Tab-separated table of C-alpha atoms in Angstrom:
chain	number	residue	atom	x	y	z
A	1	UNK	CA	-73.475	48.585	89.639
A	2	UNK	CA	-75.760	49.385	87.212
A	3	UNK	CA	-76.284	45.683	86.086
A	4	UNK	CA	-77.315	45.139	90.081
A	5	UNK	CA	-79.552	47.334	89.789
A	6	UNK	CA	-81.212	46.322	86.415
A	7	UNK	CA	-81.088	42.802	88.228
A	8	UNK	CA	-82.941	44.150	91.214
A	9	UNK	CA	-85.399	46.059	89.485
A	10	UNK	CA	-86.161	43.321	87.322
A	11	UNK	CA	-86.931	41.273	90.124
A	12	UNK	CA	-88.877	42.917	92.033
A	13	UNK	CA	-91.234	43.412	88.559
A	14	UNK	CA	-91.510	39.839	88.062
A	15	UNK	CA	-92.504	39.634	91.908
A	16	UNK	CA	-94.482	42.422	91.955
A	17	UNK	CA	-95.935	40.768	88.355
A	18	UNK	CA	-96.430	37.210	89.812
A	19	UNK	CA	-98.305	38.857	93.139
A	20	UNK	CA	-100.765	40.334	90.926
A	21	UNK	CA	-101.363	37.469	88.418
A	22	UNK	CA	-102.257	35.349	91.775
A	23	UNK	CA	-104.512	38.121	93.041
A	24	UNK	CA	-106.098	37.940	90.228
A	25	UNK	CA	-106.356	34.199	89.990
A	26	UNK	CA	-107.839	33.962	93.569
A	27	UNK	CA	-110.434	36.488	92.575
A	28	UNK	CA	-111.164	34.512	89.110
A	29	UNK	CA	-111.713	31.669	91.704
A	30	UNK	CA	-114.134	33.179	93.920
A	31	UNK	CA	-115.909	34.568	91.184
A	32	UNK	CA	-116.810	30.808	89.824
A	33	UNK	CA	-117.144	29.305	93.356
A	34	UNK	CA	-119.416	31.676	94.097
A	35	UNK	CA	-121.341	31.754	90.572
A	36	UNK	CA	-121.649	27.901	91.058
A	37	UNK	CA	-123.119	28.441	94.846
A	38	UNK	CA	-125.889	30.928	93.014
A	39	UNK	CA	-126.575	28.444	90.216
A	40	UNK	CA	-126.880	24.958	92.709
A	41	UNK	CA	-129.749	25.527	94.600
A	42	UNK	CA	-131.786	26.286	91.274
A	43	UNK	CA	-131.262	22.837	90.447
A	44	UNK	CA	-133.549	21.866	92.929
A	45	UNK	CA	-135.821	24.044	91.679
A	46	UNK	CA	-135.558	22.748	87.899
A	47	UNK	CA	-136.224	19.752	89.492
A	48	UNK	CA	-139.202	20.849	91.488
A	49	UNK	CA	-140.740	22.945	88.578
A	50	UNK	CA	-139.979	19.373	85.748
A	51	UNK	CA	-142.251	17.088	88.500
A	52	UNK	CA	-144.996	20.195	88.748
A	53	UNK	CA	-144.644	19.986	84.178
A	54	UNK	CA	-145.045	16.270	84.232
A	55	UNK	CA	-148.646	16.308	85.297
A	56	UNK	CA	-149.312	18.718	82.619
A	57	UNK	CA	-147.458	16.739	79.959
A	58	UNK	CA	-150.452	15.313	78.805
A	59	UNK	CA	-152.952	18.062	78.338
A	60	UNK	CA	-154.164	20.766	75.795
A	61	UNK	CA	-150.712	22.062	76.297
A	62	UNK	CA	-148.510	19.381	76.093
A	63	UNK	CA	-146.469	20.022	72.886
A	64	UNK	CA	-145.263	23.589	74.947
A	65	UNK	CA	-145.695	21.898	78.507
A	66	UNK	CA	-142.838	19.354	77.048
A	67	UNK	CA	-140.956	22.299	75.491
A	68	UNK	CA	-140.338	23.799	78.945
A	69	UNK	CA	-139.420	20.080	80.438
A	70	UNK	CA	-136.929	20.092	78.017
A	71	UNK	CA	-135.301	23.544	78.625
A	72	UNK	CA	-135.268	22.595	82.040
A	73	UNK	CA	-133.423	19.583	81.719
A	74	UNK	CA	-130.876	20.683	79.446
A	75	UNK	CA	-130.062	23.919	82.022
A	76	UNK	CA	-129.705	20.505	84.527
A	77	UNK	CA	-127.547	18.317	82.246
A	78	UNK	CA	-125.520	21.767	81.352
A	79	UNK	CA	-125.101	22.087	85.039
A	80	UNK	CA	-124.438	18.451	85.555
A	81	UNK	CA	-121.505	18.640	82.269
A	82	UNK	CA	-119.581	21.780	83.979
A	83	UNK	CA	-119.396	20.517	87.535
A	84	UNK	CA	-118.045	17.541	85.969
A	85	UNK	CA	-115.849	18.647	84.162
A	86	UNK	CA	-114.299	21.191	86.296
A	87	UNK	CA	-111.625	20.192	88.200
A	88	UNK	CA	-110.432	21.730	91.203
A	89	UNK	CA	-107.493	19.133	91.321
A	90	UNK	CA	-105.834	20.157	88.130
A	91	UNK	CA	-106.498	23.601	88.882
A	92	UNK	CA	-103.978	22.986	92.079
A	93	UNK	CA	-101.469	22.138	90.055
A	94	UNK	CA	-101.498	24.597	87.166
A	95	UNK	CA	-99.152	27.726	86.802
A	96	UNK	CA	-100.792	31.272	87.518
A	97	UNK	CA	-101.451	31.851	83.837
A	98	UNK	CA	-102.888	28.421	83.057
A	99	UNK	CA	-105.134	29.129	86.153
A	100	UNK	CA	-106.004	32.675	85.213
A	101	UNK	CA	-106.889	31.287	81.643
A	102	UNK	CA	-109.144	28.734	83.348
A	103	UNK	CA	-110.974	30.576	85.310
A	104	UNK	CA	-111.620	32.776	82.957
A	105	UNK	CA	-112.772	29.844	80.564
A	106	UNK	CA	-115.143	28.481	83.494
A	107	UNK	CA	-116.738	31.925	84.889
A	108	UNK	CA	-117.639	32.591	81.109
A	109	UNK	CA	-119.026	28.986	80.625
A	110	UNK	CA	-120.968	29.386	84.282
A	111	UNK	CA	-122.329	32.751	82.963
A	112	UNK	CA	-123.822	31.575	79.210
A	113	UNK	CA	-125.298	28.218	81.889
A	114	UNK	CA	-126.327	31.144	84.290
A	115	UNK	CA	-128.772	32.618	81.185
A	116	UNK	CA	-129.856	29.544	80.464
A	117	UNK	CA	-130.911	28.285	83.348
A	118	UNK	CA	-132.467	31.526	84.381
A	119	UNK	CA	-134.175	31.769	80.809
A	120	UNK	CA	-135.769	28.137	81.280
A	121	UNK	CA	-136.919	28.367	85.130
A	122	UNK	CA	-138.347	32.243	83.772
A	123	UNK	CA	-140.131	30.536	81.087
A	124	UNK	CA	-141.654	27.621	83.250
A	125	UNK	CA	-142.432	29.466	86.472
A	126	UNK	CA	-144.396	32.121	84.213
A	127	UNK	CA	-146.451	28.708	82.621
A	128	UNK	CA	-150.049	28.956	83.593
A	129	UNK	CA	-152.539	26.077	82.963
């Protein structure tokens, strides 16, 4: 009897366990869909603020003028590197853990290309000719 009940126990801890680890995957998930929505739409506006910069490449400031086209474009091409390597696909198909570890992975990677892409759109939006 008291085996059955060690049993039981057990089982509902590795339910009550495995609930929680998907809870928290789903939230992991939200939290870097939702950190990518922020960080998309400032891609157009890297892109906006590089073709304002390249009709300034040229003059008195054009050694910092370049500087800010290329902070810009790396905060694109960092963008461009993490959506492709993400992979919504494989994350389907991994176990709760491998997801949770992830997620984790990505949401930190999304927030060091968060500063960086708000440092470099800071930087050129506060550029005055």
């Amino acid at each position: 009897m008291l085996n059955k009940i060690l049993v039981v126990g057990l089982l509902v801890g590795l339910i009550s366990c495995s609930q929680a680890e998907e809870k928290l995957s789903e939230e992991l998930e939200g939290k870097v869909m939702g950190l990518h929505d922020k960080l998309m739409p400032k891609t157009e506006e890297i892109v906006a603020l590089q073709g304002q910069l390249d009709s300034l490449s040229t003059g008195k400031d054009s050694v910092h003028v370049n500087k800010l086209k290329k902070a810009l474009a790396k905060s694109d091409q960092a963008m461009m590197d993490w959506m492709h390597h993400f992979s919504m696909d494989s994350l389907r198909k991994m176990d709760v853990k491998s997801k949770i570890e992830y997620l984790g992975d990505q949401y930190n990677q999304l927030k060091e290309l968060q500063k960086i892409t708000d440092s470099s759109l800071d930087a050129a939006k506060a550029y005055r000719p």
